[in-house]
JSON list of C-alpha atoms in Angstrom, two decimals:
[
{"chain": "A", "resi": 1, "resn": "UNK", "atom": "CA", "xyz": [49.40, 83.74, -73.69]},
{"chain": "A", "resi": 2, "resn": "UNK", "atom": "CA", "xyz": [51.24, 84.58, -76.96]},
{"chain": "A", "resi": 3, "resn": "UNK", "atom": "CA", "xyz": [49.54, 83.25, -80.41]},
{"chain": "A", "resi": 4, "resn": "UNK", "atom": "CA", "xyz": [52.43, 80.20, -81.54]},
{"chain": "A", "resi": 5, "resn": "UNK", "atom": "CA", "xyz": [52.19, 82.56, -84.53]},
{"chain": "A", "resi": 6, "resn": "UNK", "atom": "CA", "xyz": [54.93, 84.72, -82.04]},
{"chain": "A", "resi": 7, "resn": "UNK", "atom": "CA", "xyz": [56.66, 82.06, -81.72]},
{"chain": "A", "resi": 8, "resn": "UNK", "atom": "CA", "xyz": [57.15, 80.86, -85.74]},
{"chain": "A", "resi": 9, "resn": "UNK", "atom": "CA", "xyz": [57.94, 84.53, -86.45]},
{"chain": "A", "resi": 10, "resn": "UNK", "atom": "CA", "xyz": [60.70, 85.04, -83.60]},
{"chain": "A", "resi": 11, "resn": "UNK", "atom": "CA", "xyz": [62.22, 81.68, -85.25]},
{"chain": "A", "resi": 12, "resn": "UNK", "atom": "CA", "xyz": [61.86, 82.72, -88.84]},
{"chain": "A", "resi": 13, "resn": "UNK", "atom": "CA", "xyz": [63.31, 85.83, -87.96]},
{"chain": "A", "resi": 14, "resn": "UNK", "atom": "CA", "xyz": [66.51, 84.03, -86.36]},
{"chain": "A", "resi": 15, "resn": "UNK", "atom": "CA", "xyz": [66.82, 81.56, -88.50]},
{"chain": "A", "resi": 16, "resn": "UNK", "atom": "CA", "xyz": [65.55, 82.27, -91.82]},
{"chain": "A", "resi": 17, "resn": "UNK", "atom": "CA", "xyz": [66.31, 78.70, -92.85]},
{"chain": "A", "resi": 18, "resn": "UNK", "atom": "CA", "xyz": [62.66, 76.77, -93.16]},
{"chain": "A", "resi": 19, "resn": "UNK", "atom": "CA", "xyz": [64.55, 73.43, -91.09]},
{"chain": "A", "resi": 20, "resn": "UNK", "atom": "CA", "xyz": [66.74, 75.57, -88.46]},
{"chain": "A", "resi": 21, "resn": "UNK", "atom": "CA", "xyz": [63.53, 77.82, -87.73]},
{"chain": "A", "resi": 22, "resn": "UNK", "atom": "CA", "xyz": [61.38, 74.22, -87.29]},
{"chain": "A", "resi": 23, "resn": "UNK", "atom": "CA", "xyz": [63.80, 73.01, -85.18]},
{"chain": "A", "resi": 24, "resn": "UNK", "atom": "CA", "xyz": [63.80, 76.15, -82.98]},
{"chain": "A", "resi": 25, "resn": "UNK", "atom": "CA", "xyz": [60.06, 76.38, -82.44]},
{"chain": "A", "resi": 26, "resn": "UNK", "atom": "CA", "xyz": [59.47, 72.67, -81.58]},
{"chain": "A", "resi": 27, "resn": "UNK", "atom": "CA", "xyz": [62.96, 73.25, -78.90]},
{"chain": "A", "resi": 28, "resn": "UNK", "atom": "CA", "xyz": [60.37, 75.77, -77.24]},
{"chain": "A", "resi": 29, "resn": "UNK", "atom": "CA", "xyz": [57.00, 74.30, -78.46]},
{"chain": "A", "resi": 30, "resn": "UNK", "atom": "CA", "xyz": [56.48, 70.04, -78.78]},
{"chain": "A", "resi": 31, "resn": "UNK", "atom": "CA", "xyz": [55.29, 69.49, -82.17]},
{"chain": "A", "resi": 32, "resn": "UNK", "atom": "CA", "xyz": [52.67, 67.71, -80.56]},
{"chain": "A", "resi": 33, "resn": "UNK", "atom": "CA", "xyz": [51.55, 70.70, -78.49]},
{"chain": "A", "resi": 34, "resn": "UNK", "atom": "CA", "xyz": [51.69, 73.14, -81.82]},
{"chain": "A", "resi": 35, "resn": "UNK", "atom": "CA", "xyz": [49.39, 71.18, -83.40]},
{"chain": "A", "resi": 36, "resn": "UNK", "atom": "CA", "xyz": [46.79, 71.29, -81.19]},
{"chain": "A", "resi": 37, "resn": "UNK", "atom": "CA", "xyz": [47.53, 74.48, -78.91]},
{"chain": "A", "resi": 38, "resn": "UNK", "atom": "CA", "xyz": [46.88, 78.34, -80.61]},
{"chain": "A", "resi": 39, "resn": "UNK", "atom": "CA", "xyz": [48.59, 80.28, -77.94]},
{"chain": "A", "resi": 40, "resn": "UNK", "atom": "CA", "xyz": [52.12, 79.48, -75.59]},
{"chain": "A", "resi": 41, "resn": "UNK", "atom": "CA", "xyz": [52.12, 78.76, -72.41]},
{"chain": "A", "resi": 42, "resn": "UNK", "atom": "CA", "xyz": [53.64, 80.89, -69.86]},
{"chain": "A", "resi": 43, "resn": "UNK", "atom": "CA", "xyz": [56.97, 79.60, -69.81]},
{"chain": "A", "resi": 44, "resn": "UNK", "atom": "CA", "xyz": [57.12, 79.39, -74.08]},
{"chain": "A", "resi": 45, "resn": "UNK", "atom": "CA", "xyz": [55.75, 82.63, -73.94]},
{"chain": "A", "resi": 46, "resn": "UNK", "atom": "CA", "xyz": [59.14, 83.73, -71.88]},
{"chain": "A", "resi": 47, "resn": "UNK", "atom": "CA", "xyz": [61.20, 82.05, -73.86]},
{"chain": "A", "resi": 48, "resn": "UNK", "atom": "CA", "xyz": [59.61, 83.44, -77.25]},
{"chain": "A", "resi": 49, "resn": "UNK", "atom": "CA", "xyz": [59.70, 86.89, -76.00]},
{"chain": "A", "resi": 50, "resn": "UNK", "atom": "CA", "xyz": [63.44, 86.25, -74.35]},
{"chain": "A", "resi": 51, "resn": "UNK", "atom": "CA", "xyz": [64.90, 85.24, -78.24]},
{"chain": "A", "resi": 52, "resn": "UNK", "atom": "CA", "xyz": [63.23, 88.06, -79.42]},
{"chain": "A", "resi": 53, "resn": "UNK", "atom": "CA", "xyz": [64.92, 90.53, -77.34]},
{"chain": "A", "resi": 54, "resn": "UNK", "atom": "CA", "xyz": [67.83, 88.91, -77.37]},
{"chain": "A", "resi": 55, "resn": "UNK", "atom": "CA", "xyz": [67.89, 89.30, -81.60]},
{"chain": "A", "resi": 56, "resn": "UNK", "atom": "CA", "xyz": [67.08, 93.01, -81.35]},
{"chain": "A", "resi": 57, "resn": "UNK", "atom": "CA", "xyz": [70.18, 92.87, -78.85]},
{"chain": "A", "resi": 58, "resn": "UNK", "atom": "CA", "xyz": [72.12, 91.24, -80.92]},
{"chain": "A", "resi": 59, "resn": "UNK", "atom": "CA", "xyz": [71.15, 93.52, -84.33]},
{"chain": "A", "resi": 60, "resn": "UNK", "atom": "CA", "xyz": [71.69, 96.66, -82.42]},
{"chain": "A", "resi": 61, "resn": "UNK", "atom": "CA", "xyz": [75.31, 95.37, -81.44]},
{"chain": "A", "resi": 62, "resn": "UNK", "atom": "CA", "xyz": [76.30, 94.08, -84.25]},
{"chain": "A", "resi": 63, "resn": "UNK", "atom": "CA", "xyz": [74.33, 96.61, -86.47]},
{"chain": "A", "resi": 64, "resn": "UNK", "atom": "CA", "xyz": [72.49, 94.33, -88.96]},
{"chain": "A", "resi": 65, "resn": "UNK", "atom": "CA", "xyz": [70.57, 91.11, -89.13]},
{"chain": "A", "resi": 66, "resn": "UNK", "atom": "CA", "xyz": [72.77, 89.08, -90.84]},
{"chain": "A", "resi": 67, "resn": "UNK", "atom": "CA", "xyz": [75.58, 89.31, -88.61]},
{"chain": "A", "resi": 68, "resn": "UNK", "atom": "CA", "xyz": [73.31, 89.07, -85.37]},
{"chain": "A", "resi": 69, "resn": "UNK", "atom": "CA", "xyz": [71.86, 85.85, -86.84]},
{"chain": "A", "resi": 70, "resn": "UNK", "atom": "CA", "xyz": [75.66, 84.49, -87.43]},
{"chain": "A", "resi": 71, "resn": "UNK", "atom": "CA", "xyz": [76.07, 85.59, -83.66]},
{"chain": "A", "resi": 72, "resn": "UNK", "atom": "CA", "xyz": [73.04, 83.46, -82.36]},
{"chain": "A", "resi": 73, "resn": "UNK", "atom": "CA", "xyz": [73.44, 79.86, -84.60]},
{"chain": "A", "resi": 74, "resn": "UNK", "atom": "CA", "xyz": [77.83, 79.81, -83.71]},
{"chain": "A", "resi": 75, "resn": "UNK", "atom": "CA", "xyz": [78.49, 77.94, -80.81]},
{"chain": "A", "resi": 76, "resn": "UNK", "atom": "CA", "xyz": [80.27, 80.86, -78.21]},
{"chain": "A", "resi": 77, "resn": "UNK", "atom": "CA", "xyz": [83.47, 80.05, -75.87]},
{"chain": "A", "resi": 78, "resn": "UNK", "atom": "CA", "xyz": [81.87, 82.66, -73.27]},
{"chain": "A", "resi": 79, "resn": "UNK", "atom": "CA", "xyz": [78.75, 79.67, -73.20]},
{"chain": "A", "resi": 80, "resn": "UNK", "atom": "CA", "xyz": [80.58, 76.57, -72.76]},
{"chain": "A", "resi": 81, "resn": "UNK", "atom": "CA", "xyz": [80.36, 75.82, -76.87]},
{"chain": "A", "resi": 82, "resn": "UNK", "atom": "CA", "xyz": [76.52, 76.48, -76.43]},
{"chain": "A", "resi": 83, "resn": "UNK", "atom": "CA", "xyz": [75.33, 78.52, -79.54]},
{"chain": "A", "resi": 84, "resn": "UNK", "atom": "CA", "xyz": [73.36, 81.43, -78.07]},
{"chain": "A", "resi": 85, "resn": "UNK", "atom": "CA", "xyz": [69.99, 80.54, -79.63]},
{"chain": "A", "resi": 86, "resn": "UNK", "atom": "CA", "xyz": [70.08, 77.25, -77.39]},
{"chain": "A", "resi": 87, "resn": "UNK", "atom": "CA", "xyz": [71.27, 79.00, -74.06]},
{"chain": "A", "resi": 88, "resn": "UNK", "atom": "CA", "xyz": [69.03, 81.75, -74.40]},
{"chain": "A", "resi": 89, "resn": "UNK", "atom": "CA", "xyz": [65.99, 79.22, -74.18]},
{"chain": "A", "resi": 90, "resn": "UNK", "atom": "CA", "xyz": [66.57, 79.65, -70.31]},
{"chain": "A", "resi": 91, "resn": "UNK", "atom": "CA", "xyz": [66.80, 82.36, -68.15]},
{"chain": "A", "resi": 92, "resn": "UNK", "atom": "CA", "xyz": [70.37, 82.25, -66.33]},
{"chain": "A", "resi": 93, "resn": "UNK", "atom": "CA", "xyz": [71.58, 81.27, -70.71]},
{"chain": "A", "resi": 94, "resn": "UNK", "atom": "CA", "xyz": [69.80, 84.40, -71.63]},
{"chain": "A", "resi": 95, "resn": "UNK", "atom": "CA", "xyz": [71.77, 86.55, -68.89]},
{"chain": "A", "resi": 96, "resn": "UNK", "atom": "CA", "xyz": [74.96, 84.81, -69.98]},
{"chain": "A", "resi": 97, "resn": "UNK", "atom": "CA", "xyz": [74.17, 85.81, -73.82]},
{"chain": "A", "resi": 98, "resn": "UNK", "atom": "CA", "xyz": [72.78, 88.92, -72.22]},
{"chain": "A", "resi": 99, "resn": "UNK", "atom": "CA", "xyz": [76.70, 89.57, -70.91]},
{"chain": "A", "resi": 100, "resn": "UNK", "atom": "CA", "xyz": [78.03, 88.49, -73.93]},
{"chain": "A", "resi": 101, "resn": "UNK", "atom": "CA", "xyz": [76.34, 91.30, -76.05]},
{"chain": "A", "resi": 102, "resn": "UNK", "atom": "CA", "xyz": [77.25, 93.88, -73.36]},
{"chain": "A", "resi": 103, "resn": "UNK", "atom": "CA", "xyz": [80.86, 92.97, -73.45]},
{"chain": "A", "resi": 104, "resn": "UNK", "atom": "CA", "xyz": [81.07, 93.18, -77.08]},
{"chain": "A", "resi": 105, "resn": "UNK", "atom": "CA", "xyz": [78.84, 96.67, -77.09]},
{"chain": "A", "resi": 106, "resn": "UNK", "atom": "CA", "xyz": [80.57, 98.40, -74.64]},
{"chain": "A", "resi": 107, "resn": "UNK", "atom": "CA", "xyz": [84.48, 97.07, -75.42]},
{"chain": "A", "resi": 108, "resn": "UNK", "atom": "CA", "xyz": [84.44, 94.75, -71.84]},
{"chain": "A", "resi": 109, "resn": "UNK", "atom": "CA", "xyz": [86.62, 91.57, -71.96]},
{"chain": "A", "resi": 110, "resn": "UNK", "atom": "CA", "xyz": [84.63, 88.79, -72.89]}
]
């Protein structure tokens, strides 16, 4: 699996906020299971590599990092009030982020 290392970096990257990052890895990783564990399981591993693309999604649409981070930590209408961080930590929440992006890139009614 990924090192957690992927995992801290994705987070710090999204939220460069030492607290807001923490609280992302532990909502994919237990902070009991970071501790103790050096690489993700398969499922964190998904989930780490599913932010990631999502916040390269989200730079390239919004073209820079600041404004892709604002994007991912604002609860959306389009997600039932979810912010898109927390939806995307599942696959059918990353699609709906996924459409969210695509809409916005390509001029679609959101």
């Amino acid at each position: 699996g990924l090192p957690r290392e992927a995992l801290q970096r994705v987070a710090r990257a999204i939220s460069p906020d030492q607290v807001a990052a923490t609280r992302l890895v532990h909502m994919v990783m237990p902070k009991s299971s970071l501790s103790r564990r050096g690489t993700l399981t398969q499922a964190q591993g998904e989930q780490t590599e599913r932010l990631a693309r999502l916040f390269i999604y989200a730079q390239k649409v919004f073209g820079d990092v600041e404004n892709a981070r604002a994007f991912l930590n604002k609860p959306h209408p389009e997600l039932q009030g979810r912010r898109p961080v927390d939806a995307a930590l599942t696959e059918l929440g990353g699609r709906a982020v996924e459409r969210v992006l695509d809409a916005l890139a390509y001029g679609l009614p959101v």
